[in-house]
Amino acid sequence: MINFLRYFGLISYSLIILNGSMIALPFFFWLLFTIFDFGNIDQLFAIFALVGIILNFTKLKNYVPIALISFILMLSPILSRLYQVPNHLFNYNGFKIPLLLYFISFSTMISLLIKKKIFTN
């Protein structure tokens, strides 16, 4: 169940759509393009998010602090975009639904990891 929630959250995260001036762009592609946009604060947040994604594929992925760090790192570029851009530009289902699914699945996964840790000790 924990792995299902993890992968469901990662898929939801990659399906978040950012509307551009001409076309909509999946968030994962925005992260990849932003890494190579030097001299921009978004580059730092994109690196944070990719580190968070990579942490989900390490041996320590079921360790609660690693899961929390991964969740926060992956959430940081979204929060940065919400802070930099007016909020009414994010009022569409292609952004809200995948973000909500990501947040719910990762929060549930972390709570299950904590529950598993408490009851195994």
Coordinates of N, CA and C in Angstrom, one line a residue:
M1 N 0.8 -1.2 0.0 CA 0.0 0.0 0.0 C 0.9 1.3 0.0
I2 N 2.0 1.2 0.8 CA 2.8 2.4 0.8 C 3.5 2.7 -0.5
N3 N 3.9 1.6 -1.2 CA 4.6 1.8 -2.5 C 3.5 2.3 -3.5
F4 N 2.3 1.8 -3.5 CA 1.3 2.3 -4.4 C 1.0 3.7 -4.2
L5 N 0.9 4.2 -2.9 CA 0.7 5.6 -2.6 C 1.9 6.4 -3.1
R6 N 3.1 5.9 -2.9 CA 4.3 6.7 -3.4 C 4.3 6.9 -4.9
Y7 N 4.0 5.8 -5.6 CA 4.0 5.9 -7.1 C 2.8 6.7 -7.6
F8 N 1.7 6.5 -7.0 CA 0.5 7.3 -7.3 C 0.8 8.8 -7.1
G9 N 1.4 9.1 -6.0 CA 1.8 10.5 -5.7 C 2.8 11.1 -6.8
L10 N 3.8 10.2 -7.1 CA 4.8 10.7 -8.1 C 4.1 10.9 -9.5
I11 N 3.2 10.0 -9.9 CA 2.5 10.2 -11.1 C 1.6 11.4 -11.1
S12 N 0.9 11.6 -10.0 CA 0.1 12.8 -9.8 C 1.0 14.1 -9.9
Y13 N 2.1 14.0 -9.3 CA 3.0 15.2 -9.3 C 3.5 15.5 -10.7
S14 N 3.8 14.5 -11.5 CA 4.3 14.7 -12.8 C 3.1 15.2 -13.7
L15 N 1.9 15.0 -13.4 CA 0.7 15.4 -14.2 C 0.2 16.7 -13.8
I16 N 0.8 17.4 -12.9 CA 0.4 18.8 -12.6 C 0.7 19.6 -13.8
I17 N -0.3 20.4 -14.3 CA -0.2 21.2 -15.5 C 0.0 22.7 -15.1
L18 N 1.0 23.3 -15.7 CA 1.2 24.7 -15.6 C 0.8 25.4 -16.9
N19 N -0.2 26.3 -16.8 CA -0.6 27.1 -18.0 C 0.5 28.1 -18.3
G20 N 0.9 28.1 -19.6 CA 1.8 29.1 -20.1 C 1.0 30.2 -20.9
S21 N 1.8 31.1 -21.5 CA 1.1 32.1 -22.3 C 0.6 31.5 -23.6
M22 N 1.2 30.4 -24.1 CA 0.8 29.8 -25.3 C 0.2 28.4 -25.1
I23 N 0.9 27.6 -24.4 CA 0.5 26.2 -24.2 C 0.6 25.8 -22.7
A24 N -0.1 24.8 -22.3 CA 0.1 24.2 -21.0 C 1.2 23.2 -21.0
L25 N 1.9 23.2 -19.9 CA 3.1 22.4 -19.8 C 3.1 21.5 -18.5
P26 N 3.3 20.2 -18.6 CA 3.3 19.4 -17.4 C 4.5 19.9 -16.5
F27 N 4.2 19.8 -15.2 CA 5.1 20.3 -14.2 C 6.5 19.6 -14.3
F28 N 6.5 18.3 -14.6 CA 7.8 17.6 -14.6 C 8.7 18.2 -15.7
F29 N 8.1 18.6 -16.9 CA 8.9 19.2 -17.9 C 9.4 20.6 -17.5
W30 N 8.5 21.3 -16.8 CA 8.9 22.6 -16.3 C 10.1 22.5 -15.4
L31 N 10.1 21.4 -14.6 CA 11.3 21.2 -13.7 C 12.6 20.9 -14.5
L32 N 12.4 20.1 -15.5 CA 13.6 19.8 -16.3 C 14.1 21.0 -17.1
F33 N 13.2 21.8 -17.6 CA 13.7 23.0 -18.4 C 14.2 24.0 -17.4
T34 N 13.7 24.2 -16.2 CA 14.1 25.2 -15.3 C 15.5 24.9 -14.7
I35 N 15.9 23.6 -14.7 CA 17.2 23.3 -14.1 C 18.3 24.0 -15.0
F36 N 18.0 24.1 -16.3 CA 19.0 24.7 -17.2 C 18.8 26.2 -17.4
D37 N 17.9 26.8 -16.7 CA 17.7 28.2 -16.8 C 18.6 28.9 -15.7
F38 N 19.8 29.2 -16.0 CA 20.8 29.7 -15.1 C 20.5 31.1 -14.6
G39 N 20.8 31.4 -13.3 CA 20.6 32.7 -12.8 C 19.2 33.0 -12.3
N40 N 18.4 32.0 -12.1 CA 17.0 32.1 -11.8 C 16.8 31.4 -10.4
I41 N 16.0 31.9 -9.5 CA 15.8 31.3 -8.2 C 14.9 30.0 -8.4
D42 N 14.2 29.9 -9.5 CA 13.4 28.7 -9.8 C 14.3 27.5 -10.1
Q43 N 15.5 27.8 -10.5 CA 16.5 26.7 -10.8 C 16.8 26.0 -9.5
L44 N 16.9 26.7 -8.4 CA 17.2 26.1 -7.1 C 16.0 25.2 -6.6
F45 N 14.8 25.7 -6.8 CA 13.6 25.0 -6.4 C 13.4 23.7 -7.3
A46 N 13.8 23.8 -8.6 CA 13.7 22.7 -9.5 C 14.7 21.6 -9.1
I47 N 15.9 22.0 -8.7 CA 16.8 21.1 -8.2 C 16.3 20.4 -6.9
F48 N 15.7 21.2 -6.0 CA 15.2 20.6 -4.8 C 14.1 19.5 -5.1
A49 N 13.3 19.9 -6.1 CA 12.2 18.9 -6.4 C 12.8 17.6 -7.0
L50 N 13.8 17.8 -7.9 CA 14.4 16.6 -8.5 C 15.1 15.7 -7.4
V51 N 15.7 16.4 -6.5 CA 16.4 15.6 -5.3 C 15.3 14.9 -4.6
G52 N 14.1 15.6 -4.3 CA 13.0 14.9 -3.6 C 12.5 13.7 -4.4
I53 N 12.4 13.8 -5.7 CA 12.0 12.7 -6.5 C 13.0 11.6 -6.5
I54 N 14.3 11.9 -6.5 CA 15.3 10.9 -6.5 C 15.3 10.2 -5.1
L55 N 15.0 10.9 -4.1 CA 15.0 10.3 -2.7 C 13.9 9.2 -2.6
N56 N 12.9 9.2 -3.5 CA 11.8 8.2 -3.5 C 12.3 6.9 -4.1
F57 N 13.5 6.9 -4.7 CA 14.0 5.7 -5.3 C 15.2 5.1 -4.7
T58 N 15.6 5.7 -3.5 CA 16.7 5.2 -2.7 C 16.3 4.1 -1.8
K59 N 17.3 3.4 -1.2 CA 17.1 2.4 -0.2 C 16.4 2.9 1.0
L60 N 16.6 4.2 1.3 CA 16.0 4.8 2.6 C 14.7 5.4 2.4
K61 N 14.0 5.0 1.3 CA 12.7 5.7 0.9 C 11.6 5.4 2.0
N62 N 11.7 4.3 2.7 CA 10.7 4.0 3.7 C 11.1 4.5 5.1
Y63 N 12.1 5.3 5.2 CA 12.5 5.9 6.4 C 11.8 7.3 6.6
V64 N 11.1 7.5 7.7 CA 10.2 8.6 7.9 C 10.8 9.9 7.6
P65 N 12.0 10.3 8.2 CA 12.6 11.6 7.9 C 12.9 11.8 6.4
I66 N 13.3 10.7 5.7 CA 13.6 10.8 4.3 C 12.3 11.1 3.5
A67 N 11.2 10.4 3.9 CA 9.9 10.7 3.2 C 9.5 12.1 3.5
L68 N 9.6 12.6 4.7 CA 9.2 14.0 5.0 C 10.1 15.0 4.2
I69 N 11.4 14.8 4.2 CA 12.3 15.7 3.4 C 11.9 15.6 1.9
S70 N 11.6 14.5 1.4 CA 11.2 14.3 0.0 C 9.9 15.1 -0.3
F71 N 9.0 15.0 0.6 CA 7.7 15.7 0.5 C 7.9 17.2 0.5
I72 N 8.7 17.7 1.4 CA 8.9 19.1 1.5 C 9.7 19.6 0.2
L73 N 10.7 18.9 -0.2 CA 11.5 19.3 -1.3 C 10.7 19.3 -2.6
M74 N 9.8 18.3 -2.7 CA 8.9 18.3 -3.9 C 7.8 19.4 -3.9
L75 N 7.4 19.8 -2.7 CA 6.4 20.8 -2.6 C 7.0 22.2 -2.8
S76 N 8.3 22.4 -2.6 CA 8.9 23.7 -2.6 C 8.8 24.5 -3.9
P77 N 8.9 23.9 -5.1 CA 8.8 24.7 -6.3 C 7.3 25.0 -6.6
I78 N 6.4 24.2 -6.1 CA 5.0 24.6 -6.3 C 4.6 25.8 -5.4
L79 N 5.1 25.7 -4.2 CA 4.9 26.9 -3.3 C 5.5 28.1 -3.8
S80 N 6.7 28.0 -4.4 CA 7.4 29.1 -5.0 C 6.6 29.7 -6.1
R81 N 6.1 28.9 -7.0 CA 5.2 29.4 -8.1 C 4.0 30.0 -7.6
L82 N 3.4 29.5 -6.5 CA 2.2 30.1 -6.0 C 2.5 31.4 -5.3
Y83 N 3.7 31.6 -4.8 CA 4.1 32.9 -4.3 C 4.4 33.9 -5.3
Q84 N 5.0 33.5 -6.4 CA 5.5 34.4 -7.4 C 4.5 34.9 -8.4
V85 N 3.5 34.0 -8.7 CA 2.5 34.3 -9.7 C 1.1 34.5 -9.0
P86 N 0.3 35.4 -9.5 CA -1.0 35.6 -8.9 C -1.9 34.3 -8.8
N87 N -2.6 34.1 -7.7 CA -3.3 32.9 -7.4 C -4.4 32.6 -8.4
H88 N -5.0 33.6 -9.0 CA -6.1 33.3 -9.9 C -5.6 32.5 -11.2
L89 N -4.3 32.6 -11.4 CA -3.8 31.9 -12.6 C -3.7 30.3 -12.4
F90 N -3.9 29.9 -11.1 CA -3.9 28.5 -10.8 C -5.2 27.9 -10.6
N91 N -6.3 28.6 -10.9 CA -7.6 28.2 -10.7 C -8.2 27.4 -11.9
Y92 N -7.6 26.2 -12.1 CA -8.1 25.3 -13.2 C -7.8 23.9 -12.7
N93 N -8.6 23.0 -13.2 CA -8.6 21.6 -12.7 C -7.3 20.9 -13.0
G94 N -6.6 21.2 -14.1 CA -5.4 20.6 -14.5 C -4.3 20.8 -13.5
F95 N -4.4 21.9 -12.7 CA -3.5 22.1 -11.6 C -4.0 21.6 -10.2
K96 N -5.2 21.9 -9.9 CA -5.8 21.6 -8.6 C -5.9 20.1 -8.3
I97 N -6.5 19.4 -9.3 CA -6.7 18.0 -9.0 C -5.4 17.1 -8.9
P98 N -4.5 17.2 -9.8 CA -3.2 16.5 -9.5 C -2.5 16.9 -8.3
L99 N -2.5 18.2 -8.0 CA -1.8 18.7 -6.8 C -2.5 18.1 -5.5
L100 N -3.8 18.1 -5.5 CA -4.6 17.5 -4.4 C -4.3 16.0 -4.3
L101 N -4.3 15.3 -5.4 CA -4.0 13.9 -5.3 C -2.6 13.6 -4.8
Y102 N -1.6 14.4 -5.3 CA -0.2 14.3 -4.8 C -0.2 14.6 -3.3
F103 N -0.8 15.6 -2.8 CA -0.8 16.0 -1.4 C -1.4 14.9 -0.5
I104 N -2.6 14.4 -1.0 CA -3.3 13.4 -0.2 C -2.5 12.1 -0.2
S105 N -2.0 11.6 -1.3 CA -1.3 10.4 -1.4 C 0.0 10.4 -0.6
F106 N 0.8 11.5 -0.7 CA 2.0 11.5 0.1 C 1.8 11.7 1.6
S107 N 0.8 12.5 1.9 CA 0.4 12.6 3.3 C 0.0 11.3 3.9
T108 N -0.8 10.6 3.2 CA -1.3 9.3 3.7 C -0.1 8.3 3.8
M109 N 0.8 8.3 2.8 CA 2.0 7.5 2.8 C 2.8 7.7 4.0
I110 N 3.1 9.0 4.3 CA 3.9 9.4 5.4 C 3.2 9.0 6.7
S111 N 1.9 9.1 6.8 CA 1.2 8.7 8.1 C 1.3 7.2 8.2
L112 N 1.2 6.4 7.1 CA 1.3 5.0 7.2 C 2.7 4.6 7.6
L113 N 3.7 5.3 7.1 CA 5.1 5.0 7.5 C 5.3 5.2 9.0
I114 N 4.7 6.3 9.5 CA 4.8 6.7 10.9 C 4.0 5.6 11.8
K115 N 2.9 5.2 11.3 CA 2.1 4.2 12.0 C 2.8 2.8 12.0
K116 N 3.4 2.5 10.9 CA 4.2 1.3 10.8 C 5.4 1.3 11.8
K117 N 6.1 2.5 11.8 CA 7.2 2.6 12.7 C 6.8 2.5 14.2
I118 N 5.7 3.1 14.5 CA 5.2 3.1 15.9 C 4.8 1.7 16.3
F119 N 4.1 0.9 15.5 CA 3.7 -0.4 15.9 C 4.7 -1.5 15.7
T120 N 5.8 -1.2 15.0 CA 6.8 -2.3 14.9 C 7.8 -2.2 16.0
N121 N 7.8 -1.1 16.8 CA 8.8 -0.9 17.9 C 8.2 -1.4 19.2

